Amino acid sequence: MFNEESHLKQPIRWAMVGGGRGSQIGYSHRNAALRDGLFKLVAGAFDLDAERGRDFAVNLGIDKDRSYSTYKEMFAQEKLREDGIQAVSIATPNSTHFEICKAALEAELHVVCEKPLTFTTAEAYQLQALAKEKNRLIGVMYGYSGFPMVHQAREMVRRGDLGDIRIVNAQFAHGFHNEEYEKDDPSLKWRVTPAASGPTYVIGDIGTHAFYLCEMITEMEVESLCCMRQSFIESRAPLEDNAHVMLKFKGGAVGTLWASAVNSGSMHQQKIRVVGSKASIEWWDEFPNQLRYEVQGEAPRILDRGMGYLYQDDQGVSCNRVGGGHAEGYFESWANLYARFAHAFDAAERNDQTALAAIWFPGVEAGIEGTRLCEKCVESADNGSQWVNYKD
């Protein structure tokens, strides 16, 4: 059970860039970060419209003089305060992630950033080097990786319950953008605009989520990939609203990744199936409290969250928040990740490398690989869907 008595000496003083009024993702960050008292929201640059952002900040209980017009102003002013911010979350369009993250690290702040972390792996490596130089951490918000049954899946792979891994099928294929809704939806418009979204749409927006679960659960490295992508809504070209990726892993395993926003009638369809020589597992985010376990020659089993027969998480920050049978979901998964971010940031502040090394969280390396996926898929798809080496 989640240890609600595990607190920091003082909550981490925290701010946000973006995620203002009406932002679903902004609310998700705040709900998760504030859930366990490990962060305290004390400042923000929430909106390009400074007055609207200030009004929103005051309504959240933030002092008016700590609601800033720009992130640059916030970082500069907060650095002058004895009680200045220690960490910041970035919930802005993709095109701004690199510059804001870089400025935050230069201001000696820990960062939680939306994905994809950057447009290019060169930029992501630059952030990694800067974070190391400043002794600061970057967390990347792969929000589905906080579900307890995802960690159960990883542990089953690690312990050999499936045998040798042969096949991984991952997908995130919803249907909510099967028509040109961006005409009347500014929050979607930027996602299908290359200058703001980057070189991909669904691969970066949702494909990276499914890919990260693949990386996390199997801990296998991709050797090469082949990508086919389409813009079924023609106005979205050159950005894709559907993509299929074939993967070859080091060691001989193979896989597929399907990312789509035009899977009409589908809610999420984020699933991952890992096939081994002895057994298979399958997890679906619309039923996140269950993990399907299929041993060859035996009846399929449904493993339920919160039960004593599951492997236990010895870190205590990504486990169950309520007993089995009660539904846990999206917000709990995010809160589990923010709890991990908090403990990691605190360990870094204290320069406790032993404690830091013991805390798993999706960090800058996860951000690098998500960016690499986007780059390599574009390289493959735009050259006749040829196979390309994943790492040059």
CSV table of N, CA and C in Angstrom, one decimal, residues 243-388:
chain,number,residue,atom,x,y,z
A,243,ALA,N,-0.1,5.7,-38.1
A,243,ALA,CA,1.3,5.1,-38.4
A,243,ALA,C,1.4,3.7,-37.9
A,244,HIS,N,2.1,2.9,-38.7
A,244,HIS,CA,2.4,1.5,-38.4
A,244,HIS,C,3.9,1.4,-38.4
A,245,VAL,N,4.5,0.8,-37.3
A,245,VAL,CA,5.9,0.7,-37.2
A,245,VAL,C,6.3,-0.8,-36.9
A,246,MET,N,7.2,-1.3,-37.7
A,246,MET,CA,7.7,-2.6,-37.4
A,246,MET,C,9.1,-2.5,-36.7
A,247,LEU,N,9.3,-3.3,-35.7
A,247,LEU,CA,10.5,-3.2,-34.9
A,247,LEU,C,11.3,-4.5,-34.8
A,248,LYS,N,12.6,-4.3,-34.9
A,248,LYS,CA,13.5,-5.5,-34.6
A,248,LYS,C,14.3,-5.1,-33.4
A,249,PHE,N,14.4,-6.0,-32.4
A,249,PHE,CA,15.1,-5.8,-31.2
A,249,PHE,C,16.4,-6.5,-31.2
A,250,LYS,N,17.4,-6.0,-30.5
A,250,LYS,CA,18.6,-6.7,-30.3
A,250,LYS,C,18.3,-8.0,-29.5
A,251,GLY,N,18.9,-9.1,-30.0
A,251,GLY,CA,18.6,-10.4,-29.4
A,251,GLY,C,17.6,-11.3,-30.2
A,252,GLY,N,16.9,-10.7,-31.2
A,252,GLY,CA,16.1,-11.4,-32.1
A,252,GLY,C,14.6,-11.2,-32.0
A,253,ALA,N,14.1,-10.6,-30.9
A,253,ALA,CA,12.7,-10.3,-30.8
A,253,ALA,C,12.2,-9.3,-31.9
A,254,VAL,N,10.9,-9.4,-32.2
A,254,VAL,CA,10.4,-8.4,-33.1
A,254,VAL,C,9.1,-7.8,-32.5
A,255,GLY,N,8.6,-6.7,-33.2
A,255,GLY,CA,7.4,-6.1,-32.6
A,255,GLY,C,6.8,-5.2,-33.6
A,256,THR,N,5.6,-4.7,-33.2
A,256,THR,CA,4.9,-3.7,-34.0
A,256,THR,C,4.4,-2.6,-33.1
A,257,LEU,N,4.2,-1.4,-33.6
A,257,LEU,CA,3.6,-0.3,-32.9
A,257,LEU,C,2.6,0.4,-33.9
A,258,TRP,N,1.4,0.6,-33.4
A,258,TRP,CA,0.4,1.2,-34.2
A,258,TRP,C,-0.1,2.5,-33.4
A,259,ALA,N,0.1,3.6,-34.0
A,259,ALA,CA,-0.4,4.9,-33.4
A,259,ALA,C,-1.4,5.5,-34.4
A,260,SER,N,-2.6,5.9,-33.8
A,260,SER,CA,-3.6,6.4,-34.7
A,260,SER,C,-4.5,7.3,-33.9
A,261,ALA,N,-5.0,8.4,-34.6
A,261,ALA,CA,-6.0,9.3,-34.1
A,261,ALA,C,-7.3,9.1,-34.9
A,262,VAL,N,-7.3,8.2,-35.9
A,262,VAL,CA,-8.5,8.1,-36.8
A,262,VAL,C,-9.1,6.7,-36.7
A,263,ASN,N,-8.9,6.0,-35.6
A,263,ASN,CA,-9.5,4.7,-35.4
A,263,ASN,C,-10.9,4.8,-35.0
A,264,SER,N,-11.8,5.2,-35.9
A,264,SER,CA,-13.2,5.6,-35.6
A,264,SER,C,-13.9,4.6,-34.7
A,265,GLY,N,-14.5,5.2,-33.7
A,265,GLY,CA,-15.2,4.4,-32.7
A,265,GLY,C,-14.4,4.0,-31.5
A,266,SER,N,-13.1,4.1,-31.6
A,266,SER,CA,-12.3,3.6,-30.5
A,266,SER,C,-12.1,4.7,-29.4
A,267,MET,N,-12.0,4.3,-28.2
A,267,MET,CA,-11.8,5.3,-27.1
A,267,MET,C,-10.2,5.5,-27.0
A,268,HIS,N,-9.5,4.5,-26.6
A,268,HIS,CA,-8.0,4.7,-26.5
A,268,HIS,C,-7.4,3.6,-27.3
A,269,GLN,N,-7.7,2.3,-26.9
A,269,GLN,CA,-7.0,1.2,-27.5
A,269,GLN,C,-5.5,1.3,-27.3
A,270,GLN,N,-5.1,1.7,-26.1
A,270,GLN,CA,-3.7,1.6,-25.8
A,270,GLN,C,-3.5,0.2,-25.1
A,271,LYS,N,-2.9,-0.6,-25.9
A,271,LYS,CA,-2.6,-2.0,-25.4
A,271,LYS,C,-1.2,-2.4,-25.6
A,272,ILE,N,-0.7,-3.3,-24.8
A,272,ILE,CA,0.6,-3.9,-25.1
A,272,ILE,C,0.5,-5.4,-24.8
A,273,ARG,N,1.0,-6.2,-25.7
A,273,ARG,CA,1.0,-7.6,-25.6
A,273,ARG,C,2.5,-8.1,-25.7
A,274,VAL,N,3.0,-8.8,-24.7
A,274,VAL,CA,4.4,-9.3,-24.7
A,274,VAL,C,4.3,-10.8,-24.8
A,275,VAL,N,4.9,-11.3,-25.8
A,275,VAL,CA,4.8,-12.8,-26.1
A,275,VAL,C,6.2,-13.4,-25.8
A,276,GLY,N,6.2,-14.4,-24.9
A,276,GLY,CA,7.4,-15.1,-24.6
A,276,GLY,C,7.4,-16.5,-25.1
A,277,SER,N,8.4,-17.3,-24.8
A,277,SER,CA,8.5,-18.7,-25.3
A,277,SER,C,7.6,-19.6,-24.4
A,278,LYS,N,7.2,-19.1,-23.2
A,278,LYS,CA,6.4,-19.9,-22.3
A,278,LYS,C,5.0,-19.3,-22.1
A,279,ALA,N,4.9,-18.0,-22.2
A,279,ALA,CA,3.6,-17.4,-21.8
A,279,ALA,C,3.6,-16.0,-22.4
A,280,SER,N,2.4,-15.4,-22.3
A,280,SER,CA,2.2,-14.0,-22.8
A,280,SER,C,1.5,-13.2,-21.8
A,281,ILE,N,1.6,-11.9,-21.8
A,281,ILE,CA,0.9,-11.0,-21.0
A,281,ILE,C,0.3,-9.9,-21.8
A,282,GLU,N,-0.8,-9.3,-21.4
A,282,GLU,CA,-1.4,-8.2,-22.2
A,282,GLU,C,-2.1,-7.2,-21.2
A,283,TRP,N,-1.8,-5.9,-21.4
A,283,TRP,CA,-2.4,-4.9,-20.6
A,283,TRP,C,-3.0,-3.9,-21.5
A,284,TRP,N,-4.2,-3.4,-21.0
A,284,TRP,CA,-5.0,-2.4,-21.8
A,284,TRP,C,-5.4,-1.3,-20.8
A,285,ASP,N,-5.1,0.0,-21.3
A,285,ASP,CA,-5.2,1.1,-20.3
A,285,ASP,C,-6.7,1.4,-20.0
A,286,GLU,N,-7.7,0.9,-20.8
A,286,GLU,CA,-9.1,1.1,-20.4
A,286,GLU,C,-9.5,0.2,-19.3
A,287,PHE,N,-8.7,-0.8,-19.0
A,287,PHE,CA,-8.9,-1.8,-17.9
A,287,PHE,C,-7.6,-1.9,-17.1
A,288,PRO,N,-7.1,-0.8,-16.6
A,288,PRO,CA,-5.8,-0.8,-16.1
A,288,PRO,C,-5.5,-1.6,-14.8
A,289,ASN,N,-6.5,-2.0,-14.1
A,289,ASN,CA,-6.3,-2.7,-12.9
A,289,ASN,C,-6.2,-4.2,-13.1
A,290,GLN,N,-6.2,-4.6,-14.4
A,290,GLN,CA,-6.1,-6.1,-14.7
A,290,GLN,C,-4.9,-6.3,-15.7
A,291,LEU,N,-4.3,-7.4,-15.6
A,291,LEU,CA,-3.2,-7.9,-16.5
A,291,LEU,C,-3.6,-9.3,-16.9
A,292,ARG,N,-3.7,-9.5,-18.2
A,292,ARG,CA,-4.0,-10.9,-18.7
A,292,ARG,C,-2.7,-11.7,-18.8
A,293,TYR,N,-2.7,-12.9,-18.2
A,293,TYR,CA,-1.6,-13.8,-18.2
A,293,TYR,C,-2.0,-15.1,-18.8
A,294,GLU,N,-1.3,-15.4,-19.9
A,294,GLU,CA,-1.7,-16.6,-20.6
A,294,GLU,C,-0.5,-17.6,-20.8
A,295,VAL,N,-0.5,-18.7,-20.1
A,295,VAL,CA,0.5,-19.7,-20.1
A,295,VAL,C,0.1,-20.8,-21.2
A,296,GLN,N,1.0,-21.1,-22.1
A,296,GLN,CA,0.7,-22.1,-23.1
A,296,GLN,C,0.2,-23.4,-22.4
A,297,GLY,N,-1.0,-23.9,-22.9
A,297,GLY,CA,-1.6,-25.1,-22.4
A,297,GLY,C,-2.4,-25.0,-21.1
A,298,GLU,N,-2.6,-23.8,-20.6
A,298,GLU,CA,-3.3,-23.5,-19.4
A,298,GLU,C,-4.4,-22.5,-19.7
A,299,ALA,N,-5.4,-22.5,-18.8
A,299,ALA,CA,-6.5,-21.5,-19.0
A,299,ALA,C,-6.0,-20.1,-18.7
A,300,PRO,N,-6.4,-19.1,-19.5
A,300,PRO,CA,-5.9,-17.7,-19.2
A,300,PRO,C,-6.3,-17.3,-17.8
A,301,ARG,N,-5.4,-16.4,-17.3
A,301,ARG,CA,-5.7,-15.9,-15.9
A,301,ARG,C,-5.7,-14.3,-16.0
A,302,ILE,N,-6.6,-13.8,-15.2
A,302,ILE,CA,-6.7,-12.3,-15.1
A,302,ILE,C,-6.1,-12.0,-13.7
A,303,LEU,N,-5.0,-11.3,-13.7
A,303,LEU,CA,-4.3,-10.8,-12.5
A,303,LEU,C,-4.9,-9.5,-12.1
A,304,ASP,N,-5.3,-9.3,-10.9
A,304,ASP,CA,-6.0,-8.0,-10.4
A,304,ASP,C,-5.0,-7.2,-9.5
A,305,ARG,N,-5.1,-5.9,-9.7
A,305,ARG,CA,-4.3,-5.0,-8.9
A,305,ARG,C,-4.7,-5.2,-7.4
A,306,GLY,N,-3.7,-5.0,-6.6
A,306,GLY,CA,-3.9,-5.0,-5.1
A,306,GLY,C,-4.0,-6.4,-4.5
A,307,MET,N,-3.7,-7.4,-5.2
A,307,MET,CA,-3.8,-8.8,-4.6
A,307,MET,C,-2.4,-9.3,-4.1
A,308,GLY,N,-2.5,-10.2,-3.1
A,308,GLY,CA,-1.3,-10.6,-2.5
A,308,GLY,C,-0.4,-11.5,-3.4
A,309,TYR,N,-1.0,-12.1,-4.4
A,309,TYR,CA,-0.2,-13.0,-5.3
A,309,TYR,C,0.7,-12.2,-6.3
A,310,LEU,N,0.6,-10.9,-6.3
A,310,LEU,CA,1.4,-10.1,-7.2
A,310,LEU,C,2.8,-9.8,-6.6
A,311,TYR,N,3.8,-9.5,-7.5
A,311,TYR,CA,5.1,-9.1,-7.0
A,311,TYR,C,5.0,-7.7,-6.3
A,312,GLN,N,5.8,-7.5,-5.3
A,312,GLN,CA,5.7,-6.3,-4.5
A,312,GLN,C,6.7,-5.3,-5.0
A,313,ASP,N,6.3,-4.0,-4.9
A,313,ASP,CA,7.2,-2.9,-5.3
A,313,ASP,C,7.9,-2.5,-4.0
A,314,ASP,N,9.2,-2.6,-4.0
A,314,ASP,CA,10.0,-2.3,-2.8
A,314,ASP,C,10.3,-0.8,-2.6
A,315,GLN,N,9.9,0.0,-3.6
A,315,GLN,CA,10.1,1.4,-3.5
A,315,GLN,C,9.0,2.2,-2.9
A,316,GLY,N,7.8,1.6,-2.9
A,316,GLY,CA,6.7,2.2,-2.1
A,316,GLY,C,6.1,3.5,-2.7
A,317,VAL,N,6.5,3.8,-4.0
A,317,VAL,CA,5.9,5.0,-4.5
A,317,VAL,C,5.2,4.8,-5.9
A,318,SER,N,5.0,3.6,-6.2
A,318,SER,CA,4.3,3.3,-7.4
A,318,SER,C,3.3,2.1,-7.2
A,319,CYS,N,3.0,1.9,-5.9
A,319,CYS,CA,2.2,0.7,-5.6
A,319,CYS,C,0.7,1.2,-5.4
A,320,ASN,N,-0.1,0.3,-4.8
A,320,ASN,CA,-1.5,0.5,-4.7
A,320,ASN,C,-1.8,1.6,-3.7
A,321,ARG,N,-2.9,2.4,-4.0
A,321,ARG,CA,-3.3,3.4,-3.1
A,321,ARG,C,-4.6,3.0,-2.3
A,322,VAL,N,-5.2,1.9,-2.8
A,322,VAL,CA,-6.4,1.4,-2.1
A,322,VAL,C,-6.4,-0.1,-2.4
A,323,GLY,N,-7.1,-0.9,-1.6
A,323,GLY,CA,-7.1,-2.3,-1.7
A,323,GLY,C,-7.7,-2.8,-3.0
A,324,GLY,N,-7.4,-4.1,-3.3
A,324,GLY,CA,-7.8,-4.7,-4.5
A,324,GLY,C,-9.4,-4.7,-4.6
A,325,GLY,N,-9.9,-4.6,-5.8
A,325,GLY,CA,-11.3,-4.5,-6.0
A,325,GLY,C,-11.8,-3.1,-6.3
A,326,HIS,N,-11.1,-2.1,-5.7
A,326,HIS,CA,-11.5,-0.7,-5.9
A,326,HIS,C,-10.7,-0.2,-7.2
A,327,ALA,N,-11.4,0.5,-8.0
A,327,ALA,CA,-10.8,1.0,-9.2
A,327,ALA,C,-9.8,2.1,-9.0
A,328,GLU,N,-8.5,1.9,-9.5
A,328,GLU,CA,-7.6,3.0,-9.5
A,328,GLU,C,-7.4,3.3,-11.0
A,329,GLY,N,-7.0,4.6,-11.3
A,329,GLY,CA,-6.9,5.0,-12.7
A,329,GLY,C,-5.9,6.0,-13.0
A,330,TYR,N,-6.2,6.8,-14.0
A,330,TYR,CA,-5.3,7.8,-14.6
A,330,TYR,C,-4.7,8.7,-13.6
A,331,PHE,N,-5.5,9.3,-12.7
A,331,PHE,CA,-4.9,10.3,-11.8
A,331,PHE,C,-4.0,9.6,-10.8
A,332,GLU,N,-4.3,8.4,-10.4
A,332,GLU,CA,-3.4,7.6,-9.4
A,332,GLU,C,-2.1,7.3,-10.1
A,333,SER,N,-2.1,7.0,-11.4
A,333,SER,CA,-0.9,6.7,-12.1
A,333,SER,C,0.0,7.9,-12.2
A,334,TRP,N,-0.6,9.0,-12.5
A,334,TRP,CA,0.2,10.3,-12.5
A,334,TRP,C,0.7,10.6,-11.2
A,335,ALA,N,-0.1,10.5,-10.1
A,335,ALA,CA,0.4,10.8,-8.8
A,335,ALA,C,1.5,9.9,-8.4
A,336,ASN,N,1.5,8.6,-8.8
A,336,ASN,CA,2.6,7.7,-8.5
A,336,ASN,C,3.9,8.2,-9.1
A,337,LEU,N,3.8,8.7,-10.3
A,337,LEU,CA,5.0,9.3,-11.0
A,337,LEU,C,5.5,10.5,-10.3
A,338,TYR,N,4.6,11.4,-9.9
A,338,TYR,CA,5.0,12.7,-9.2
A,338,TYR,C,5.6,12.4,-7.9
A,339,ALA,N,5.1,11.3,-7.2
A,339,ALA,CA,5.7,10.9,-6.0
A,339,ALA,C,7.2,10.5,-6.2
A,340,ARG,N,7.4,9.8,-7.3
A,340,ARG,CA,8.8,9.4,-7.6
A,340,ARG,C,9.6,10.6,-8.0
A,341,PHE,N,9.1,11.5,-8.7
A,341,PHE,CA,9.8,12.7,-9.1
A,341,PHE,C,10.2,13.4,-7.8
A,342,ALA,N,9.3,13.6,-6.9
A,342,ALA,CA,9.6,14.3,-5.6
A,342,ALA,C,10.7,13.7,-4.9
A,343,HIS,N,10.6,12.4,-4.7
A,343,HIS,CA,11.7,11.7,-3.9
A,343,HIS,C,13.0,11.8,-4.6
A,344,ALA,N,13.0,11.7,-6.0
A,344,ALA,CA,14.2,11.8,-6.7
A,344,ALA,C,14.8,13.2,-6.7
A,345,PHE,N,14.0,14.2,-6.8
A,345,PHE,CA,14.4,15.6,-6.7
A,345,PHE,C,15.0,15.9,-5.3
A,346,ASP,N,14.4,15.4,-4.3
A,346,ASP,CA,14.8,15.6,-2.9
A,346,ASP,C,16.2,14.9,-2.8
A,347,ALA,N,16.4,13.7,-3.3
A,347,ALA,CA,17.7,13.0,-3.1
A,347,ALA,C,18.7,13.8,-3.9
A,348,ALA,N,18.4,14.3,-5.0
A,348,ALA,CA,19.4,15.1,-5.8
A,348,ALA,C,19.8,16.4,-5.0
A,349,GLU,N,18.8,17.1,-4.4
A,349,GLU,CA,19.1,18.3,-3.6
A,349,GLU,C,20.0,18.0,-2.5
A,350,ARG,N,19.9,16.8,-1.9
A,350,ARG,CA,20.7,16.4,-0.8
A,350,ARG,C,22.0,15.7,-1.2
A,351,ASN,N,22.1,15.5,-2.5
A,351,ASN,CA,23.3,14.8,-3.2
A,351,ASN,C,23.4,13.4,-2.6
A,352,ASP,N,22.3,12.8,-2.4
A,352,ASP,CA,22.3,11.4,-1.9
A,352,ASP,C,22.1,10.5,-3.1
A,353,GLN,N,23.3,10.1,-3.6
A,353,GLN,CA,23.3,9.4,-4.9
A,353,GLN,C,22.8,7.9,-4.7
A,354,THR,N,23.0,7.4,-3.5
A,354,THR,CA,22.5,6.0,-3.2
A,354,THR,C,21.0,6.0,-3.2
A,355,ALA,N,20.3,7.0,-2.6
A,355,ALA,CA,18.9,7.1,-2.6
A,355,ALA,C,18.4,7.3,-4.0
A,356,LEU,N,19.0,8.2,-4.7
A,356,LEU,CA,18.6,8.5,-6.0
A,356,LEU,C,18.7,7.3,-7.0
A,357,ALA,N,19.7,6.6,-6.8
A,357,ALA,CA,19.9,5.4,-7.7
A,357,ALA,C,18.8,4.3,-7.5
A,358,ALA,N,18.2,4.4,-6.3
A,358,ALA,CA,17.2,3.4,-6.0
A,358,ALA,C,15.8,3.7,-6.5
A,359,ILE,N,15.6,4.9,-7.0
A,359,ILE,CA,14.3,5.4,-7.4
A,359,ILE,C,14.2,5.3,-8.9
A,360,TRP,N,13.2,4.5,-9.4
A,360,TRP,CA,12.9,4.5,-10.8
A,360,TRP,C,11.9,5.6,-11.2
A,361,PHE,N,12.2,6.3,-12.3
A,361,PHE,CA,11.2,7.2,-12.8
A,361,PHE,C,11.6,7.4,-14.3
A,362,PRO,N,10.6,7.8,-15.1
A,362,PRO,CA,10.9,8.1,-16.5
A,362,PRO,C,11.7,9.4,-16.6
A,363,GLY,N,13.0,9.3,-16.9
A,363,GLY,CA,13.9,10.5,-16.9
A,363,GLY,C,14.3,10.9,-18.3
A,364,VAL,N,15.4,11.6,-18.3
A,364,VAL,CA,15.9,12.2,-19.6
A,364,VAL,C,16.2,11.1,-20.6
A,365,GLU,N,16.6,10.0,-20.1
A,365,GLU,CA,16.9,8.9,-21.1
A,365,GLU,C,15.6,8.5,-21.8
A,366,ALA,N,14.5,8.4,-21.1
A,366,ALA,CA,13.2,8.1,-21.7
A,366,ALA,C,12.9,9.2,-22.7
A,367,GLY,N,13.1,10.4,-22.4
A,367,GLY,CA,12.9,11.5,-23.3
A,367,GLY,C,13.7,11.4,-24.6
A,368,ILE,N,15.0,11.0,-24.4
A,368,ILE,CA,15.8,10.9,-25.6
A,368,ILE,C,15.3,9.8,-26.5
A,369,GLU,N,14.9,8.7,-26.0
A,369,GLU,CA,14.4,7.6,-26.8
A,369,GLU,C,13.1,7.9,-27.5
A,370,GLY,N,12.2,8.6,-26.8
A,370,GLY,CA,11.0,9.1,-27.4
A,370,GLY,C,11.2,10.0,-28.6
A,371,THR,N,12.2,10.9,-28.5
A,371,THR,CA,12.6,11.8,-29.6
A,371,THR,C,13.2,11.0,-30.7
A,372,ARG,N,14.1,10.0,-30.3
A,372,ARG,CA,14.7,9.2,-31.4
A,372,ARG,C,13.7,8.4,-32.2
A,373,LEU,N,12.6,7.9,-31.5
A,373,LEU,CA,11.6,7.2,-32.2
A,373,LEU,C,11.0,8.0,-33.3
A,374,CYS,N,10.6,9.3,-32.9
A,374,CYS,CA,10.0,10.2,-33.9
A,374,CYS,C,10.9,10.4,-35.0
A,375,GLU,N,12.2,10.7,-34.8
A,375,GLU,CA,13.2,11.0,-35.8
A,375,GLU,C,13.3,9.8,-36.8
A,376,LYS,N,13.4,8.6,-36.2
A,376,LYS,CA,13.7,7.4,-37.0
A,376,LYS,C,12.4,7.0,-37.8
A,377,CYS,N,11.3,7.2,-37.3
A,377,CYS,CA,10.0,6.9,-38.0
A,377,CYS,C,9.9,7.8,-39.2
A,378,VAL,N,10.2,9.1,-39.0
A,378,VAL,CA,10.1,10.1,-40.1
A,378,VAL,C,11.2,9.7,-41.2
A,379,GLU,N,12.4,9.4,-40.8
A,379,GLU,CA,13.4,9.0,-41.7
A,379,GLU,C,13.0,7.8,-42.5
A,380,SER,N,12.4,6.8,-41.9
A,380,SER,CA,12.0,5.6,-42.6
A,380,SER,C,10.8,5.9,-43.5
A,381,ALA,N,9.7,6.5,-43.0
A,381,ALA,CA,8.5,6.7,-43.7
A,381,ALA,C,8.7,7.6,-44.9
A,382,ASP,N,9.5,8.6,-44.8
A,382,ASP,CA,9.7,9.6,-45.8
A,382,ASP,C,10.8,9.1,-46.9
A,383,ASN,N,11.3,7.9,-46.7
A,383,ASN,CA,12.2,7.3,-47.7
A,383,ASN,C,11.7,5.9,-48.1
A,384,GLY,N,10.4,5.9,-48.4
A,384,GLY,CA,9.8,4.7,-48.9
A,384,GLY,C,9.6,3.6,-47.9
A,385,SER,N,9.5,4.0,-46.6
A,385,SER,CA,9.3,3.0,-45.6
A,385,SER,C,10.4,2.0,-45.6
A,386,GLN,N,11.6,2.4,-45.8
A,386,GLN,CA,12.8,1.5,-45.7
A,386,GLN,C,13.2,1.3,-44.3
A,387,TRP,N,13.8,0.1,-44.0
A,387,TRP,CA,14.4,-0.2,-42.7
A,387,TRP,C,15.5,0.8,-42.4
A,388,VAL,N,15.6,1.3,-41.2
A,388,VAL,CA,16.7,2.2,-40.8
A,388,VAL,C,17.2,1.7,-39.4
